[in-house]
Coordinates of C-alpha atoms and ligand atoms in Angstrom, one line a residue:
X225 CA 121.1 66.7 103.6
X226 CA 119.2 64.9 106.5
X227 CA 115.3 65.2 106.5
X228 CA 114.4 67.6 109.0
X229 CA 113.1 65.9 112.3
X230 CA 110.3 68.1 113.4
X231 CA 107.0 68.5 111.2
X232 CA 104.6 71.2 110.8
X233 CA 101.8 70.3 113.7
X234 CA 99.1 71.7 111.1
X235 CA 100.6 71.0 107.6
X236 CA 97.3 72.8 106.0
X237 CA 98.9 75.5 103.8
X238 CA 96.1 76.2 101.2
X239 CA 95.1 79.7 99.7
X240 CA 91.2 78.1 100.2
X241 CA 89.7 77.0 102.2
X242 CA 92.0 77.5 104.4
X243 CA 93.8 76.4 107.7
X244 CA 91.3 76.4 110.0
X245 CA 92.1 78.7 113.4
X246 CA 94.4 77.0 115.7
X247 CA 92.4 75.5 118.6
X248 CA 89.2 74.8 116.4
X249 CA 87.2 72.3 117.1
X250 CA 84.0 71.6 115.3
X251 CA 82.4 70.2 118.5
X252 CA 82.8 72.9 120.1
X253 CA 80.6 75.3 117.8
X254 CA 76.8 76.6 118.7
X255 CA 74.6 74.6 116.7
X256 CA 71.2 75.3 118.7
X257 CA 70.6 77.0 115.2
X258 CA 70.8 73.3 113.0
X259 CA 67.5 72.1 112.0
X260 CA 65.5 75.5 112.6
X261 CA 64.1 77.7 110.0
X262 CA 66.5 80.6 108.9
X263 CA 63.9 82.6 109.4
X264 CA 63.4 81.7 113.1
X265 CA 63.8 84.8 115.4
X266 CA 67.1 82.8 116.2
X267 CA 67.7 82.1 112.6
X268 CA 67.9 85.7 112.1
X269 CA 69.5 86.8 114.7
X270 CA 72.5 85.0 114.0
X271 CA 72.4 85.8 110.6
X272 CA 72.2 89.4 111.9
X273 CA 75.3 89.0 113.8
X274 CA 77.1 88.1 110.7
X275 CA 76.3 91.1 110.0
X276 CA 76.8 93.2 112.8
X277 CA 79.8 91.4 114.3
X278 CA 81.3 92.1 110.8
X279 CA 80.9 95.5 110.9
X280 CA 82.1 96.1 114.2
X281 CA 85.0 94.0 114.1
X282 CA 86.0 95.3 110.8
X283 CA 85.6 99.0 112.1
X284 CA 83.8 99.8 109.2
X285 CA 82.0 103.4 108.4
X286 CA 78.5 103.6 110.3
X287 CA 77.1 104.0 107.1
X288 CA 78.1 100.7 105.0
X289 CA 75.9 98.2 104.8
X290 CA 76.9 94.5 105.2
X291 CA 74.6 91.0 103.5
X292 CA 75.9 87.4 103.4
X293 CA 74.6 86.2 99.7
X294 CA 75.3 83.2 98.2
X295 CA 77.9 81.7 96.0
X296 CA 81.2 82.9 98.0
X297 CA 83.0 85.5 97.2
X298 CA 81.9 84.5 93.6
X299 CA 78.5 85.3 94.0
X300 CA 79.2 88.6 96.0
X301 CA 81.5 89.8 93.0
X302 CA 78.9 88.9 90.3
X303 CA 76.0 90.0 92.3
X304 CA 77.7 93.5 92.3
X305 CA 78.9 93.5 88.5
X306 CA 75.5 92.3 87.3
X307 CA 73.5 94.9 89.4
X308 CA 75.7 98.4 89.3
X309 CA 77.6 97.8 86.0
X310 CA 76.6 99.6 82.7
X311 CA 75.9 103.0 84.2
X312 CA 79.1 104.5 83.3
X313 CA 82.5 103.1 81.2
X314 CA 84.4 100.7 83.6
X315 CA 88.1 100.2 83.8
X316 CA 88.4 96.8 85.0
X317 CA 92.1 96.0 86.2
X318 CA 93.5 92.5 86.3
X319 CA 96.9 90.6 87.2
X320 CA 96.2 87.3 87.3
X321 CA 93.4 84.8 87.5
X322 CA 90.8 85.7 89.7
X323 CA 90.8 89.4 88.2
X324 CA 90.8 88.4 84.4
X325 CA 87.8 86.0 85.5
X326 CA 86.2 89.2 86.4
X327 CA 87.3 91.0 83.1
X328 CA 85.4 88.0 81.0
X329 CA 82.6 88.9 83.1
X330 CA 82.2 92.0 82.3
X331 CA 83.4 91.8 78.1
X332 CA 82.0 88.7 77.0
X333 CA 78.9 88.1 79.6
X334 CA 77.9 92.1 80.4
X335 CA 79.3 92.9 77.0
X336 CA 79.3 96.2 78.3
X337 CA 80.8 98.4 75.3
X338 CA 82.9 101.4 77.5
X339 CA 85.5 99.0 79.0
X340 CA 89.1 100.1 79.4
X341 CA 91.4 96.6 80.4
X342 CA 94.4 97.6 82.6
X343 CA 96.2 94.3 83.1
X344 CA 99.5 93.2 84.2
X345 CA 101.1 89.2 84.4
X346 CA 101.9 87.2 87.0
X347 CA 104.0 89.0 89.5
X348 CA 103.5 92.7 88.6
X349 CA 100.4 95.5 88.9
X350 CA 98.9 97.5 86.0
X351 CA 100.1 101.1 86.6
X352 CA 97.5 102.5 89.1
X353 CA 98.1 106.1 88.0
X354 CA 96.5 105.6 85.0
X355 CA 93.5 104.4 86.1
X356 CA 90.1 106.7 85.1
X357 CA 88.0 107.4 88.4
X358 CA 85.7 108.4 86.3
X359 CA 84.4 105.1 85.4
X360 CA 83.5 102.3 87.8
X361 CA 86.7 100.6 88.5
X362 CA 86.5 96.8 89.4
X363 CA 89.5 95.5 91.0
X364 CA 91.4 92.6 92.9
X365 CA 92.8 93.9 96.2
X366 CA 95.2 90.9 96.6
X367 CA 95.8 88.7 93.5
X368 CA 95.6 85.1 95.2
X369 CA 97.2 83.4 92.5
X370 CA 100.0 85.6 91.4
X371 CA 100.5 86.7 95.4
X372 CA 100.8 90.2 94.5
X373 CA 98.2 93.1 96.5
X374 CA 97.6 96.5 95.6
X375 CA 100.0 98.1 98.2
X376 CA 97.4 100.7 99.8
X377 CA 94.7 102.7 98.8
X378 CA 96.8 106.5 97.9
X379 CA 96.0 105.5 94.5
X380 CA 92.2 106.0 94.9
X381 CA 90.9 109.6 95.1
X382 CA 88.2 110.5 97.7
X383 CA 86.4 112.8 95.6
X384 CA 86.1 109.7 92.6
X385 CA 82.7 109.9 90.6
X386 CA 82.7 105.9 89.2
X387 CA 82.6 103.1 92.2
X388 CA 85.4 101.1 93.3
X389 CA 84.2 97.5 93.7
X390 CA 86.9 95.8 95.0
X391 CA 87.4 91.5 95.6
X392 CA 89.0 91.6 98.5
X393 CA 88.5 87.9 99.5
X394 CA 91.9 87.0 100.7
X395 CA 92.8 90.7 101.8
X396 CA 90.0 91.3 104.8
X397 CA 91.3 90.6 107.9
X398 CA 94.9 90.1 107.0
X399 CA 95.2 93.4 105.6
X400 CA 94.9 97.2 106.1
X401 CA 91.8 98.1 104.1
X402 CA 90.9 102.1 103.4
X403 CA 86.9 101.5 103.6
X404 CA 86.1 105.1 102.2
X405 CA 87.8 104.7 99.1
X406 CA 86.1 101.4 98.4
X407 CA 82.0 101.5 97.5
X408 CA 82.2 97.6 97.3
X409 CA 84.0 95.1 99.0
X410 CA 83.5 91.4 98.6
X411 CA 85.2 88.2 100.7
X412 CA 84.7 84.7 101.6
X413 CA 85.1 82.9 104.6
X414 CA 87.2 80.3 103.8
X415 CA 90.1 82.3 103.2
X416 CA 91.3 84.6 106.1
X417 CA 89.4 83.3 108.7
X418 CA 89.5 79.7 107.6
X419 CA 86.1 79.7 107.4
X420 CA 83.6 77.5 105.1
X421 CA 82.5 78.4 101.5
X422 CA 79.3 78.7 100.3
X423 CA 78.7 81.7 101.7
X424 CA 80.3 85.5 100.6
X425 CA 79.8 88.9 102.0
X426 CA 79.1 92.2 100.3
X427 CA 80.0 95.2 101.8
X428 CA 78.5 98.5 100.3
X429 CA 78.9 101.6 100.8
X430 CA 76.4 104.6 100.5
X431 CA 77.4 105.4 96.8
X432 CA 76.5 102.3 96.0
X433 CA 73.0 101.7 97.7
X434 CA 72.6 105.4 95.9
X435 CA 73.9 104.2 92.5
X436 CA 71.6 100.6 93.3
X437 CA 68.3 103.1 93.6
X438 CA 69.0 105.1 90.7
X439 CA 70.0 102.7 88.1
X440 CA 68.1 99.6 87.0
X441 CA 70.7 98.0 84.1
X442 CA 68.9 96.6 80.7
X443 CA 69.6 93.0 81.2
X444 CA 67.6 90.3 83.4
X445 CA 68.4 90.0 86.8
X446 CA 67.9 86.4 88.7
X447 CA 66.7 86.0 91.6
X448 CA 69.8 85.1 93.5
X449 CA 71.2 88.7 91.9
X450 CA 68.3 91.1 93.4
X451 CA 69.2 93.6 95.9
X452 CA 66.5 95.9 95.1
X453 CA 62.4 95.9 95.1
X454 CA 59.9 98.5 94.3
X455 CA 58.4 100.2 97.1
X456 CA 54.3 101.1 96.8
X457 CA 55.0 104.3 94.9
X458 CA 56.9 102.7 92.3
X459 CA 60.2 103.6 93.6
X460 CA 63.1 101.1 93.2
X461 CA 64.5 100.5 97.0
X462 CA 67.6 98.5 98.3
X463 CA 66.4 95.7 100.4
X464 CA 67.6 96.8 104.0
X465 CA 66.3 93.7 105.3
X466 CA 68.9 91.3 103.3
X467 CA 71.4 93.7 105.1
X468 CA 70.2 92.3 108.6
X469 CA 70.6 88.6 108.0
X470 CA 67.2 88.3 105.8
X471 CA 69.1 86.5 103.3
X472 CA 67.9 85.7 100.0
X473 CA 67.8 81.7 99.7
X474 CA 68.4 79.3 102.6
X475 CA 71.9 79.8 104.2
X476 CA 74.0 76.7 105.5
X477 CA 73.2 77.8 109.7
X478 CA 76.5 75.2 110.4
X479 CA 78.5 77.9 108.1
X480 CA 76.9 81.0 110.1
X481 CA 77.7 78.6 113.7
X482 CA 81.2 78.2 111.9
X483 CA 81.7 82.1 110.8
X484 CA 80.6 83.2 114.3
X485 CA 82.9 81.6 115.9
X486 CA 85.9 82.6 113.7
X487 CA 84.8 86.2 114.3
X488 CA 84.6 85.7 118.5
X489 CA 88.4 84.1 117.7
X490 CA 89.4 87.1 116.0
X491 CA 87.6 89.5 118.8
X492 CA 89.8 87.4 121.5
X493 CA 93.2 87.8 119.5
X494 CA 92.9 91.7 119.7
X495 CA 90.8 92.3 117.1
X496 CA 92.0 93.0 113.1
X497 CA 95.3 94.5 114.2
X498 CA 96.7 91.2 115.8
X499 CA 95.1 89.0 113.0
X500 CA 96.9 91.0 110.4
X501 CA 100.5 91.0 112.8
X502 CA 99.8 87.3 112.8
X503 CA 99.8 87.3 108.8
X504 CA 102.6 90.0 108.9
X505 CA 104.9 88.1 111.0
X506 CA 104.0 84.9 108.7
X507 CA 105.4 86.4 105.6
X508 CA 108.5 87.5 107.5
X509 CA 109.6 83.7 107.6
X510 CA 109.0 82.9 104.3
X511 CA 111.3 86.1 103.3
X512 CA 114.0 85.2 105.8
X513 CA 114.0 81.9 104.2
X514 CA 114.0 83.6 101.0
X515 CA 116.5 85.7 101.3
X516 CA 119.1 82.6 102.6
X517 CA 118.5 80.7 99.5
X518 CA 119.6 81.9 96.3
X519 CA 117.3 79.7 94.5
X520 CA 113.8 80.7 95.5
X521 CA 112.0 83.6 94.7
X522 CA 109.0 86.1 95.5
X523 CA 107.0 85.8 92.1
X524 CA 105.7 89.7 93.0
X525 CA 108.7 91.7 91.5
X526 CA 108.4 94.4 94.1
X527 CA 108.3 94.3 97.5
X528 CA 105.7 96.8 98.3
X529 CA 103.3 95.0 96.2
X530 CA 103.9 91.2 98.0
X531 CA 101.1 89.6 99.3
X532 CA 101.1 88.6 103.1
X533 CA 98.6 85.7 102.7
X534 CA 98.8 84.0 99.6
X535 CA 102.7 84.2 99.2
X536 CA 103.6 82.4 96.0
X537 CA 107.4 81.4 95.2
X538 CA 109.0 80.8 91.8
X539 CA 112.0 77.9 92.3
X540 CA 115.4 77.4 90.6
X541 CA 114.0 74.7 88.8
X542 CA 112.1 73.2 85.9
X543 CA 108.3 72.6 85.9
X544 CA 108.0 68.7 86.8
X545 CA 110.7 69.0 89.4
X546 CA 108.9 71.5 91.2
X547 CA 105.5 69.1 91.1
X548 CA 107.6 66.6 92.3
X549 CA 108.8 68.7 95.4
X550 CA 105.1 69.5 96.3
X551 CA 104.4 65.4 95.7
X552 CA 107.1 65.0 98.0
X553 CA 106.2 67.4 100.8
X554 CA 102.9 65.9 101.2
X555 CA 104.2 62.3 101.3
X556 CA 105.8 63.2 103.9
X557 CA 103.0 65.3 105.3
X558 CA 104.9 68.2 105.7
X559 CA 102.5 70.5 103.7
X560 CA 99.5 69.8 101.6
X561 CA 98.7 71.9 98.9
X562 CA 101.2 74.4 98.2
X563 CA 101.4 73.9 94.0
X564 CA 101.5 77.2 92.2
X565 CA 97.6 77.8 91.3
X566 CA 97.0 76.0 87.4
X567 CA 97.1 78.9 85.7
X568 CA 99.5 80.4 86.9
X569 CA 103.6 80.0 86.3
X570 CA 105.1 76.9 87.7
X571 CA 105.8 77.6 91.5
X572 CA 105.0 76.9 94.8
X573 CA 101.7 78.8 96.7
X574 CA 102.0 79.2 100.9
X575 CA 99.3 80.4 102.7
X576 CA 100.3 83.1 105.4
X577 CA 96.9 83.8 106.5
X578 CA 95.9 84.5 110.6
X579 CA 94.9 80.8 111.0
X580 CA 98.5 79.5 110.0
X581 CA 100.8 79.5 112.9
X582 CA 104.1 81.1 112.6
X583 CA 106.0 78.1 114.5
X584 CA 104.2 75.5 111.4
X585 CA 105.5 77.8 108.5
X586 CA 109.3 78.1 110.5
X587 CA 109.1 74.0 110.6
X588 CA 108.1 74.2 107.1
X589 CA 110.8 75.6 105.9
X590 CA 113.7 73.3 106.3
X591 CA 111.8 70.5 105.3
X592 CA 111.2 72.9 101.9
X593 CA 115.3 73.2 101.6
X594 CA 115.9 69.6 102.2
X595 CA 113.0 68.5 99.4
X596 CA 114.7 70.9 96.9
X597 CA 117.8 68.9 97.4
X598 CA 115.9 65.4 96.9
X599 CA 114.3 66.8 93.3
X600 CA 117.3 69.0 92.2
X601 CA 119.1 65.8 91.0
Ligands
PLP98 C1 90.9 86.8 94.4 C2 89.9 85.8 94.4 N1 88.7 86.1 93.9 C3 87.7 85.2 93.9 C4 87.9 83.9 94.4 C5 86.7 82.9 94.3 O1 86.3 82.7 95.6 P1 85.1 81.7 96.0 O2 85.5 80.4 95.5 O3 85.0 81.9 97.5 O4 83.9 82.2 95.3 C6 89.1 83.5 94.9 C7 89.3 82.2 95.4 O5 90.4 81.7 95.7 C8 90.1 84.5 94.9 O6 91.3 84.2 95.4

């Protein structure tokens, strides 16, 4: 088989951080922010359009509120644990990595005693219509590592008494979320929008600010954690001003320039409808491919479950081979990182995010077929 001629022009293929969005430029971001106080007027307001901009561009419900907190999606997810947890039994669902991390969180850190563990392996779901609305239900919307996504949000009823806190950190903006049937929503920049870490967002909506002011949980809370103060009469308050940019600890402003601008490429694309069509039409490559060769195969079992970002791939072939095809590929610079996340069954991982261009995924994929042929022996 002849090594295919053309290359991927971007060969950045990572589930995060990921490709940045064609065209970027770092020199071309707004840095009158760098070296000023956060708390500047312009400080603020720029951390008020993360905000804002969010919000609007995501087309969320008047009513949610929207922060930027530290520690990436990470922090957003544990912020949310640690501060609404314990008020009621949780069922905390998991399928691969990401979720169980979330699931140690809860049974061995929390060691919150009412917890019902729905989890599934690489490649399938726990069955959704057993869940207990009930409880709090703590959930990954797409399961980076095992690329398989809940498939909508039917499953979730409207009139649910637990929350729904939901990691949706490589889900926003590449796919269809159901806002009112989620009370938390967490996501990073580097994934979708090829953004920086270091930075999450936590999205909440007005069942949880409620369940935030009636509830104060038994355990200490730090610092970075706190999303609630008492007011003069004693009365414990959400913090609206950390939902206007007022962070709590000093923000990286070149993230915020960099975040910005990812959302005003977004807003000139069409909005989230064209950056989830760009994901959409991705994936469709990657299955074409798949369904021409007999020897490479979605890791999700069903179809209606496969994730359109982090697509992962099992291959005809044994464990070192398929390192030494992902060696080979960026050798020849024709993809870096695309090795099946370490925990998770030996494979390959492609990122079909907005920021990857169609045309680099449909020169990938030759160059895919010919380096199975070099390994297979
Ligand atoms: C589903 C999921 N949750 C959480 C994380 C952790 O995100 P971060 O490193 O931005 O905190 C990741 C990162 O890949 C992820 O895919």
């Amino acid at each position: 088989m002849q090594q295919p001629a053309v290359k991927p022009a971007n060969p950045n293929f990572s589930s995060g951080p990921c490709a940045k969005r064609p065209g970027y430029k770092v020199s071309d971001l707004n840095v009158d922010s760098l070296g000023r106080s956060h708390r500047s007027s312009l400080g603020k307001k720029l951390l008020g359009l993360c905000c804002t901009e969010t919000a609007r561009i995501l087309g969320l419900p008047a009513d949610y509120r929207v922060a930027v907190v530290p520690a990436s999606d990470t922090g957003a997810m544990e912020m949310a644990m640690w501060s609404l947890l314990g008020a009621r039994g949780v069922d905390m669902l998991a399928w691969e990595s990401f979720g169980a991390g979330w699931v140690t969180d809860v049974v061995k850190q929390l060691k919150l005693p009412n917890v019902t563990k729905r989890e599934a392996g690489y490649g399938e779901l726990p069955d959704l219509a057993q869940v207990n609305f009930d409880n709090d239900v703590v959930f990954t919307w797409n399961g980076t590592t095992s690329g398989v996504r809940v498939p909508n949000g039917d499953w979730i009823p409207a009139n649910r008494a637990g929350l729904t806190i939901c990691d949706a950190t490589s889900a926003v903006f590449a796919m269809d979320m159901p806002w009112d049937k989620l009370d938390v929503i967490t996501y990073s920049w580097q994934k979708v929008l090829g953004g920086e870490g270091a930075h999450g967002m936590l999205i909440l909506s007005p069942r949880a600010v409620e369940r935030l002011e009636s509830y104060v949980p038994a355990w200490p809370m730090p610092k970075i954690f706190r999303m609630t103060a008492k007011d003069k009469e004693g009365k414990v308050k959400i913090t609206e001003g950390l939902f206007k940019g007022e962070t709590i600890n000093t923000p990286s402003m070149l993230c915020v320039a960099d975040y910005l601008d990812a959302l005003a490429w977004v807003e000139k694309l069409g909005g989230v409808k064209a950056t989830m069509a760009r994901s959409q039409a991705n994936l469709k490559v990657i299955e074409d491919f798949v369904a021409a060769h007999p020897w490479i195969h979605f890791l999700a079992q069903d179809a209606a479950n496969r994730s359109n970002t982090s697509v992962c791939l099992t291959l005809d072939l044994p464990e070192d081979k398929v390192k030494q095809l992902v060696k080979l590929l960026e050798t020849e610079k024709a993809a870096y990182d695309i090795g099946a996340y370490k925990d998770a069954p030996a494979g390959i991982r492609i990122w079909c995010g907005a920021t990857v261009e169609k045309s680099d995924l449909e020169a990938l994929m030759p160059w895919l077929a010919w380096g199975y042929e070099q390994v297979k022996g």
